[in-house]
CSV table of C-alpha atoms and ligand atoms in Angstrom, one decimal:
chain,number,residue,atom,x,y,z
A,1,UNK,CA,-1.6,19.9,18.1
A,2,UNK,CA,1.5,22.0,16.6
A,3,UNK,CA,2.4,25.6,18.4
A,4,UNK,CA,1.4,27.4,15.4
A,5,UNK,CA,-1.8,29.4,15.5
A,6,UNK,CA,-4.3,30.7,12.3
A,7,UNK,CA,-5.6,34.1,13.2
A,8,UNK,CA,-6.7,34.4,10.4
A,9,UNK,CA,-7.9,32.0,6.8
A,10,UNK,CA,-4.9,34.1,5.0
A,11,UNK,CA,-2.6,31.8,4.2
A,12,UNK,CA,0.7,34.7,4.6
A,13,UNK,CA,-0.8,34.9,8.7
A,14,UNK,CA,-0.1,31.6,9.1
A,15,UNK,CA,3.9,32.3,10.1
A,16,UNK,CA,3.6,33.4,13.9
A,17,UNK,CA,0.8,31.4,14.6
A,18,UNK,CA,-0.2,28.2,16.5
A,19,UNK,CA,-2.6,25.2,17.2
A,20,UNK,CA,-1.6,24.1,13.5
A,21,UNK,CA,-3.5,20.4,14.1
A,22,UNK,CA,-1.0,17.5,14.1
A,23,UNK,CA,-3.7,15.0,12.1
A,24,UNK,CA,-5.8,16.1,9.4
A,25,UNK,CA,-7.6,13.4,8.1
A,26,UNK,CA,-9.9,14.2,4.6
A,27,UNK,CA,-13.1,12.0,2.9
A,28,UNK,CA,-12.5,13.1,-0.2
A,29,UNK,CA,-16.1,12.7,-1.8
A,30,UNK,CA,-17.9,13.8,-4.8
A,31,UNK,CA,-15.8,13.4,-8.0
A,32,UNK,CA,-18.7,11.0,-9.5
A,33,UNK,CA,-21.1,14.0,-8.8
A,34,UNK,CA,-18.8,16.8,-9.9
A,35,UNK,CA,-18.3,14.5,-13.4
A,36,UNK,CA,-21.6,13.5,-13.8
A,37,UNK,CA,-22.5,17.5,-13.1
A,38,UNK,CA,-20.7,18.5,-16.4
A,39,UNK,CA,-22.2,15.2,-18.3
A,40,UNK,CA,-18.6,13.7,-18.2
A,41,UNK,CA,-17.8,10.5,-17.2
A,42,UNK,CA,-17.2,9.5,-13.6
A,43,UNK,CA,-13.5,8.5,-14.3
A,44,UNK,CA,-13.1,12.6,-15.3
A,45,UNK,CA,-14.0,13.3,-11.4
A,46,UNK,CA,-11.3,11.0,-9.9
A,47,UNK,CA,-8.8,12.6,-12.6
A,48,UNK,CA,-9.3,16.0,-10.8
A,49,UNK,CA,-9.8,15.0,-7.6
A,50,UNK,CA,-6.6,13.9,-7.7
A,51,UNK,CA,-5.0,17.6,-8.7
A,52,UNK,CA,-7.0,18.5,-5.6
A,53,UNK,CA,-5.2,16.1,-3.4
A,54,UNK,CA,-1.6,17.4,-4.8
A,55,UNK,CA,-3.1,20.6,-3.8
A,56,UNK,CA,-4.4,19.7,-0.3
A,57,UNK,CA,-0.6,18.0,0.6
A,58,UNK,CA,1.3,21.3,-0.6
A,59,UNK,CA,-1.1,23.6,1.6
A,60,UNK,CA,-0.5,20.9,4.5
A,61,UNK,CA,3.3,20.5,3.9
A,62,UNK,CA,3.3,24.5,3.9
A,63,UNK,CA,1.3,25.2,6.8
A,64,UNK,CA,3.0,22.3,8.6
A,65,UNK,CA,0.9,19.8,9.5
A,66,UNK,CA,2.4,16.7,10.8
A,67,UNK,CA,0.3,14.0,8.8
A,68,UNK,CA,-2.3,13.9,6.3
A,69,UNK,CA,-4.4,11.3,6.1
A,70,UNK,CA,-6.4,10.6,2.8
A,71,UNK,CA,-9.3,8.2,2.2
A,72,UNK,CA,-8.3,6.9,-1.2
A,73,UNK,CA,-10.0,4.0,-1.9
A,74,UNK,CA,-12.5,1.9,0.7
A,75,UNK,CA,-13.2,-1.9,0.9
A,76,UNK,CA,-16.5,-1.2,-0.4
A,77,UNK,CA,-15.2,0.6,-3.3
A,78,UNK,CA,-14.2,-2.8,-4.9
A,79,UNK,CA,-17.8,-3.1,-6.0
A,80,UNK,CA,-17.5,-0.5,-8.3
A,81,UNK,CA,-17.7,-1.2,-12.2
A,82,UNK,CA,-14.5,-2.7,-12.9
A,83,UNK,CA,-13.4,-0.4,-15.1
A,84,UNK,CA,-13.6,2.5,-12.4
A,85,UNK,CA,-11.6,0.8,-10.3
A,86,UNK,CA,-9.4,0.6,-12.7
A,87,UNK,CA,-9.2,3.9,-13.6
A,88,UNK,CA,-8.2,4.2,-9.7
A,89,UNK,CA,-5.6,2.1,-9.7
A,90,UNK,CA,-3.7,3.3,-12.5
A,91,UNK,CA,-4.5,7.0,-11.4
A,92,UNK,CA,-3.0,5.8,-8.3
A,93,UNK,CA,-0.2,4.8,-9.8
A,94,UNK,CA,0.9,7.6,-12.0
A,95,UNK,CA,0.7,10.0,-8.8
A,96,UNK,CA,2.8,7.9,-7.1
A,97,UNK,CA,5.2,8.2,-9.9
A,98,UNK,CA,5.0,12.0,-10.7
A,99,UNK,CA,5.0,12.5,-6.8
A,100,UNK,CA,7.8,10.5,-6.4
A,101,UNK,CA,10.4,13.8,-6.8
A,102,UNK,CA,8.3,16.2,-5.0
A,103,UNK,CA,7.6,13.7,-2.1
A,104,UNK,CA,11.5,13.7,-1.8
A,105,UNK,CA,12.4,17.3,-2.6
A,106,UNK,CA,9.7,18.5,0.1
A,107,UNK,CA,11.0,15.9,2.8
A,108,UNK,CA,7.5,14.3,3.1
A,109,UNK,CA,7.1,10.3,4.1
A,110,UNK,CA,4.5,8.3,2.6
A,111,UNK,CA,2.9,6.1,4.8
A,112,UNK,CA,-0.4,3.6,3.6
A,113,UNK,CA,-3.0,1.9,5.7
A,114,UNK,CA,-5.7,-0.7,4.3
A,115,UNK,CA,-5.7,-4.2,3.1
A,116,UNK,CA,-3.0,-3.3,1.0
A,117,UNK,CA,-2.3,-7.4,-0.1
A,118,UNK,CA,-5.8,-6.5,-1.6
A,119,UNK,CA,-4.3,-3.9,-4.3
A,120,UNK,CA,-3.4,-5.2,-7.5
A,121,UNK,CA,0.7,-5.9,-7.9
A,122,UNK,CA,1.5,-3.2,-9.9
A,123,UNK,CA,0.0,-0.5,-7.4
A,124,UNK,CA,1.8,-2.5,-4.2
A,125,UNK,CA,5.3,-2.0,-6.7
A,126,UNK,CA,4.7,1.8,-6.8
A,127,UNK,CA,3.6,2.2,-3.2
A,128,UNK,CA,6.2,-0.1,-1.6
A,129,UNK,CA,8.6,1.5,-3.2
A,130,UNK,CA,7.9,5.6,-2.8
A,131,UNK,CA,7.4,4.4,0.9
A,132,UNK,CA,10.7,2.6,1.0
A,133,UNK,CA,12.5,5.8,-0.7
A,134,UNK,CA,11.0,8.5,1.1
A,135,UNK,CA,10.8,6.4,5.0
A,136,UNK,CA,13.5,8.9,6.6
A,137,UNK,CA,11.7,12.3,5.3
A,138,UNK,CA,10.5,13.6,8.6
A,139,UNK,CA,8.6,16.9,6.8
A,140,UNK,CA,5.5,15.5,7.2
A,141,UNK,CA,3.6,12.4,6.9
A,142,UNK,CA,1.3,11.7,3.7
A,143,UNK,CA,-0.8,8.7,4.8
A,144,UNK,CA,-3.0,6.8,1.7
A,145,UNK,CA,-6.0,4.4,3.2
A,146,UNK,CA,-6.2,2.4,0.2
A,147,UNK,CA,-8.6,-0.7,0.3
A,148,UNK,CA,-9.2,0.8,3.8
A,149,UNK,CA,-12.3,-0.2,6.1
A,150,UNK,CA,-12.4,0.1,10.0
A,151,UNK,CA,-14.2,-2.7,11.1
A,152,UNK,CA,-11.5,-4.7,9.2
A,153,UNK,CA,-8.8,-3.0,10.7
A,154,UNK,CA,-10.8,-4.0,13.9
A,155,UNK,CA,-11.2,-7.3,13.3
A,156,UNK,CA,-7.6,-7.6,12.4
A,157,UNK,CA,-6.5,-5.8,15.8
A,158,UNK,CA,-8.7,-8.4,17.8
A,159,UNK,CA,-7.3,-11.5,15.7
A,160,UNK,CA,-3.4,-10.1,16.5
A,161,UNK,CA,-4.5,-9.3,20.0
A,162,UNK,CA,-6.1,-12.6,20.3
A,163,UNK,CA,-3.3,-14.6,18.6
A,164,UNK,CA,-0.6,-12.9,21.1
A,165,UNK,CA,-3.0,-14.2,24.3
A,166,UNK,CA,-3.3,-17.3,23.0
A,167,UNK,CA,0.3,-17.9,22.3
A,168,UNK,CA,1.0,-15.8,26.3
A,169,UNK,CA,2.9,-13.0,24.9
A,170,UNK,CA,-0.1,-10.6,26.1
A,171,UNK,CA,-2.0,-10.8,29.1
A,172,UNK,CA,-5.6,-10.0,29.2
A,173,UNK,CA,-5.2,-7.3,32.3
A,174,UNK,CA,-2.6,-5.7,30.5
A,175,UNK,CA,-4.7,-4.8,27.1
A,176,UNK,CA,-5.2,-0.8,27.4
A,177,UNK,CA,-6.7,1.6,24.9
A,178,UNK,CA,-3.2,2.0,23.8
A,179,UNK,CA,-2.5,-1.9,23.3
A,180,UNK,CA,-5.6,-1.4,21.0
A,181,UNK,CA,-3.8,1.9,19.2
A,182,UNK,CA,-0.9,0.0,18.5
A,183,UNK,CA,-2.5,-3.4,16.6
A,184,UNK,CA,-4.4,-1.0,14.3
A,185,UNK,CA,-3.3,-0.3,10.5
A,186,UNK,CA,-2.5,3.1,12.0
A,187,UNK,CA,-0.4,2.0,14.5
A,188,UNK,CA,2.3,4.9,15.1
A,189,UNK,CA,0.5,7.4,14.1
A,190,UNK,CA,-1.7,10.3,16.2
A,191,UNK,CA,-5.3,9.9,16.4
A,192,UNK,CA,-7.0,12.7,13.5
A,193,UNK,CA,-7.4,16.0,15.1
A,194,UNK,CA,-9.6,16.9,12.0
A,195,UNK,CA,-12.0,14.8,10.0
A,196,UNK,CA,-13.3,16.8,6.8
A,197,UNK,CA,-15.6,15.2,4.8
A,198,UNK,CA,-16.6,17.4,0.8
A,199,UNK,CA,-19.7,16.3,-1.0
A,200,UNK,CA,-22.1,17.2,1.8
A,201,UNK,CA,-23.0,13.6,3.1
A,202,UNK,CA,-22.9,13.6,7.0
A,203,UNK,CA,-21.4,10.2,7.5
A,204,UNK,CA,-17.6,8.6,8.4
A,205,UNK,CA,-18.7,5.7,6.3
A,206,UNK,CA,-16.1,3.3,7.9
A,207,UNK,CA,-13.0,5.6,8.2
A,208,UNK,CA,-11.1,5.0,11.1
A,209,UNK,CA,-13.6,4.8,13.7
A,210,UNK,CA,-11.7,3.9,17.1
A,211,UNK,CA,-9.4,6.9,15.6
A,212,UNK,CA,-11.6,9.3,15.3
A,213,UNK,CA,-13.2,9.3,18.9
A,214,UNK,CA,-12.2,12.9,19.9
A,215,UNK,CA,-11.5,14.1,16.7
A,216,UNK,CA,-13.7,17.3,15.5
A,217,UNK,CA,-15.5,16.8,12.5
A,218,UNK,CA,-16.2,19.2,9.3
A,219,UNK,CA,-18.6,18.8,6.6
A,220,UNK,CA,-18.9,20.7,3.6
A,221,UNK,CA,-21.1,21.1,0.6
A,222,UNK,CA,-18.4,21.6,-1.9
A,223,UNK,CA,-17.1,18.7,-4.0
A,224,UNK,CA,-14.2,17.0,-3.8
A,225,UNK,CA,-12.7,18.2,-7.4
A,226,UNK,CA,-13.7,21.8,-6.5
A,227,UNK,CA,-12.1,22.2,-2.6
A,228,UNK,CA,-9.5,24.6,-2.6
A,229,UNK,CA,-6.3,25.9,-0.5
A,230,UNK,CA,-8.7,28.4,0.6
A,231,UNK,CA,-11.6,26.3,1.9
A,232,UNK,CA,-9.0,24.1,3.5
A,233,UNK,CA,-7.5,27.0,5.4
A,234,UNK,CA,-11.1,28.5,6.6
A,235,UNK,CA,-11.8,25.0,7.8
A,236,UNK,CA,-8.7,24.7,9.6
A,237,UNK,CA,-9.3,28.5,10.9
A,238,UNK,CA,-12.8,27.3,12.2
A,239,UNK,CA,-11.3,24.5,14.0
A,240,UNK,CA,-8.7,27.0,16.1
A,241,UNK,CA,-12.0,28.6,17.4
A,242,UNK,CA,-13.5,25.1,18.4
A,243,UNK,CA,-12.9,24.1,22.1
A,244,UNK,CA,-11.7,20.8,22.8
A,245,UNK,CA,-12.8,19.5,26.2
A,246,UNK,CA,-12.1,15.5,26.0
A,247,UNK,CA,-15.5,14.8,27.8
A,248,UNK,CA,-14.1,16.9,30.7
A,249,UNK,CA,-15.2,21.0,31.2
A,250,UNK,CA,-14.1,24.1,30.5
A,251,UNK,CA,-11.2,25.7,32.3
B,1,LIG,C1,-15.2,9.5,-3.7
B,1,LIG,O1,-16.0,10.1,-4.8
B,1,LIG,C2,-13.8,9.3,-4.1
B,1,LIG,C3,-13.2,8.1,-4.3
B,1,LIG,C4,-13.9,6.8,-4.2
B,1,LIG,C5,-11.8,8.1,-4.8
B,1,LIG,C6,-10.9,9.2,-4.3
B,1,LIG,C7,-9.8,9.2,-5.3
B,1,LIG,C8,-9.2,10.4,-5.7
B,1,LIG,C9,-9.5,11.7,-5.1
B,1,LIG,C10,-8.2,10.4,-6.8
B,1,LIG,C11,-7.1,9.4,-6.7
B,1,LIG,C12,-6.4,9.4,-5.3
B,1,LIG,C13,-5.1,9.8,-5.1
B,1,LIG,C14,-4.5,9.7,-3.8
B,1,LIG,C15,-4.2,10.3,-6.2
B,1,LIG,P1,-17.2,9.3,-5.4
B,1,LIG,O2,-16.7,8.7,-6.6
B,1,LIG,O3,-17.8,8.4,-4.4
B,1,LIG,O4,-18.1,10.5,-5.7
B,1,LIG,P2,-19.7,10.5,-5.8
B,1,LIG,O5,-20.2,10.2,-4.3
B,1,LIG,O6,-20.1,11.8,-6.2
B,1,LIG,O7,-20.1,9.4,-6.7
């Protein structure tokens, strides 16, 4: 956690303040629902869920949070109708491009976890190359799970752990929670100290489940379209009240 503290959800008390969390990590769920709501189609919702996420990164970058985390697009979101994931693609694409500048001018580093071989070429052109250009921004870190799953990410850490005991580069005695760390997708980065899921469903849905073991959890109602700089900054006020304990008690 930063040394920053939110006294209050007003974003100009944020200055003096500490216990800004390192990791937030974000579901961001409900843009079919918000569409379908206003008898648009579903392709509409992504649209402005995506102003929401240039949004969400500003208020992070401003508040200073050290990395965002954004679930993007899951494994099992390549059973969608083929022309919404489409649409997601090339919305992925164009704000890689038009964030391209701002990504650079606000000294933010985009990172990407997922079975990103997965993504079609165009869309590893535009990531590979905004995270080549911005790898030495040290701002903050804007991390896309794209073609994301967990238990894939877990079998893939098992299959490198397992290839490097086969070959005797690792010995079983010396494989630690933070061997395991280190072979995931995620591997330099800080477990979540948030998870905040919009849309109202109560699941993590295969996001980063070895990650997210003492990470404190949010929920809320609103769609992912309609989440603002201000719900973001109640939640994050909410979360400076929660105690932390690790499994371990109170001092
Ligand atoms: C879940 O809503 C959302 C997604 C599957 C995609 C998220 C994508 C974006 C927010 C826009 C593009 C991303 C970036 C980074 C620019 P849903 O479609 O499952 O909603 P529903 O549950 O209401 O149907």
């Amino acid at each position: 956690m930063n040394s920053k503290h939110i006294v209050s959800p007003d974003f100009d008390s944020i200055q003096e303040q500490t216990l800004i969390p390192t990791h937030v990590a974000i579901i961001m769920d409900g843009n079919g629902r918000w569409a379908q709501k206003r008898m648009l189609n579903r392709i509409k919702g992504h649209e402005q869920g995506s102003k929401t996420v240039r949004s969400i990164v500003e208020t992070s970058r401003e508040i200073g949070v050290n990395v965002l985390t954004l679930y993007a697009f899951s494994t099992e979101n390549w059973q969608r109708p083929k022309n919404e994931v489409n649409a997601l693609m090339t919305l992925l694409v164009s704000f890689l491009r038009s964030e391209e500048k701002n990504m650079l001018d606000n000294n933010i580093r985009l990172m990407s976890i997922g079975e990103l071989h997965r993504l079609p070429k165009e869309v590893q052109q535009a990531l590979n190359r905004v995270i080549s250009i911005t790898q030495y921004n040290t701002g903050m870190i804007l991390n896309l799970a794209l073609s994301y799953g967990s238990r894939s990410e877990l079998v893939d850490m098992v299959k490198k752990i397992a290839t490097g005991v086969k070959s005797g580069s690792i010995e079983i005695d010396t494989i630690t929670p933070e061997v395991i760390s280190a072979n995931l997708f995620s591997m330099n980065l800080p477990d979540p100290d948030i998870l905040i899921r919009t849309s109202g469903e109560m699941r993590i849905s295969n996001f980063m489940l070895w990650q997210l073991a003492y990470t404190e959890l949010f929920f809320t109602e609103t769609l992912w379209p309609d989440f603002t700089k201000e719900e973001y900054l109640q939640i994050l006020h909410s979360y400076q009240l929660r105690e932390r304990r690790y499994g371990t008690v109170s001092t």
